[in-house]
GROMACS .gro file of C-alpha atoms in nm:
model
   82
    1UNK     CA    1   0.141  -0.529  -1.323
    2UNK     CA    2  -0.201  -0.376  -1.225
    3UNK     CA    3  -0.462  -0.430  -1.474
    4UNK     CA    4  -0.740  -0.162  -1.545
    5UNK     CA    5  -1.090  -0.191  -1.722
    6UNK     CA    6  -1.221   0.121  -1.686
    7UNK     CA    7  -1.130   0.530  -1.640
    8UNK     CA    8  -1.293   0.486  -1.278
    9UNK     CA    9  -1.078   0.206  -1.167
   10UNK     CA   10  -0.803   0.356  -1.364
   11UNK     CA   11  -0.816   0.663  -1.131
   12UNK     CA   12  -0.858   0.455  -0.803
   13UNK     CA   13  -0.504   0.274  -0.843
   14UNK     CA   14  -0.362   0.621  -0.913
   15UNK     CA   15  -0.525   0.745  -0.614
   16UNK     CA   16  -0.428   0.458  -0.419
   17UNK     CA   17  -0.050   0.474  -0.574
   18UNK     CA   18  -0.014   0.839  -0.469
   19UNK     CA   19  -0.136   0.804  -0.146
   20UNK     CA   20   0.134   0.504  -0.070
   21UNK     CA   21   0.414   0.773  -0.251
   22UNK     CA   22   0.470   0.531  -0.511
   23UNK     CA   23   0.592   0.699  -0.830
   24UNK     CA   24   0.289   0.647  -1.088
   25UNK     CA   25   0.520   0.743  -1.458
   26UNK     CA   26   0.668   0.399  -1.407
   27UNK     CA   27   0.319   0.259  -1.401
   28UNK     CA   28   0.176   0.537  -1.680
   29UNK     CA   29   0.490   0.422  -1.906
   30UNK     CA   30   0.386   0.054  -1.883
   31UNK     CA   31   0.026   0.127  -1.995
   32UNK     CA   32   0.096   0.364  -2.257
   33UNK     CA   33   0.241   0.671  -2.401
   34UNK     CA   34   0.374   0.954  -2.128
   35UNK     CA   35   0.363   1.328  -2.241
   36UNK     CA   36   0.492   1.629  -2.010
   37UNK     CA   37   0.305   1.907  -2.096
   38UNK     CA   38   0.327   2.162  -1.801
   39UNK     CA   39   0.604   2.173  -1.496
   40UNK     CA   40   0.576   2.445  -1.245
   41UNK     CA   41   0.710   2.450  -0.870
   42UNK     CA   42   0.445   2.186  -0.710
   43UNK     CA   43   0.304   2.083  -1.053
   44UNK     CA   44   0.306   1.861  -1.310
   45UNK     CA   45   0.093   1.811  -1.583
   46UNK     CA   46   0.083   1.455  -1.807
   47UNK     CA   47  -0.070   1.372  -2.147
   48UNK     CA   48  -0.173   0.974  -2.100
   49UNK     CA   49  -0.236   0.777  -2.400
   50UNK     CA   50  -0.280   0.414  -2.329
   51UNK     CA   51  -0.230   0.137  -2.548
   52UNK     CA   52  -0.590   0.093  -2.594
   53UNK     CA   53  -0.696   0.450  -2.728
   54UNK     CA   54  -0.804   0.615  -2.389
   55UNK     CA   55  -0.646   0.946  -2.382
   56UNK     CA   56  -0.620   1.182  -2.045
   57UNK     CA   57  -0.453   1.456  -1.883
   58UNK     CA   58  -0.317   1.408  -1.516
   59UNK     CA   59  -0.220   1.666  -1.324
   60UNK     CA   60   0.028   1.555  -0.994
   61UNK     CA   61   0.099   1.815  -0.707
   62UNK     CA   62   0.276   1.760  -0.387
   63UNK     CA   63  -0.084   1.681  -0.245
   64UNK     CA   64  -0.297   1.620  -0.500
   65UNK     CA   65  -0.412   1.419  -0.826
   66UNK     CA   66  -0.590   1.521  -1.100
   67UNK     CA   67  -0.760   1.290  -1.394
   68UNK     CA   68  -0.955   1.417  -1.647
   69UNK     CA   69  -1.044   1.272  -2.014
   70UNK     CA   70  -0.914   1.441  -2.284
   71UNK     CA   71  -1.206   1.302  -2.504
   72UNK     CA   72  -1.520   1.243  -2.403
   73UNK     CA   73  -1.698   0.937  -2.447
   74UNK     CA   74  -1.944   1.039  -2.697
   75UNK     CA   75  -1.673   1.237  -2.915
   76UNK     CA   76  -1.492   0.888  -2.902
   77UNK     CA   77  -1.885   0.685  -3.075
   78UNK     CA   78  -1.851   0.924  -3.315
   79UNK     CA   79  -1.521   0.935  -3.450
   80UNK     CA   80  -1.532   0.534  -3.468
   81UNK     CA   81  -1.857   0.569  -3.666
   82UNK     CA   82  -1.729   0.780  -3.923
   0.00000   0.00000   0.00000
């Protein structure tokens, strides 16, 4: 199992995953929580929410990857300081 630490790592082995054509939802599913939120022709759009708290939206195409945060880091300081 590949171990992560951070988002930028996080979206290196999923770079690195898609570029070898290695399915990544087998991968997403053993980190966390899988969502399908959009399917079109070439596209499909994931809600990621790992086991940890991180939550973001990944968006897979014939020949590309997308990974954004659904909540950014300072939304995340202040919700835990409430």
């Amino acid at each position: 199992m590949i171990k992560t630490d951070n988002f930028e790592s996080f979206c290196r082995v999923l770079e690195s995953m898609v570029k070898c054509r290695i399915d990544i939802l087998g991968y997403l599913y053993s980190q966390g929580h899988v969502r399908l939120v959009e399917a079109g022709k070439d596209l499909r759009v994931y809600h990621f929410f790992s086991v940890t708290g991180e939550k973001v939206r990944i968006a897979v195409g014939n020949d590309f990857l997308s990974v954004v945060p659904l909540e950014l880091p300072e939304e995340k300081k202040t919700k835990q300081e409430k």
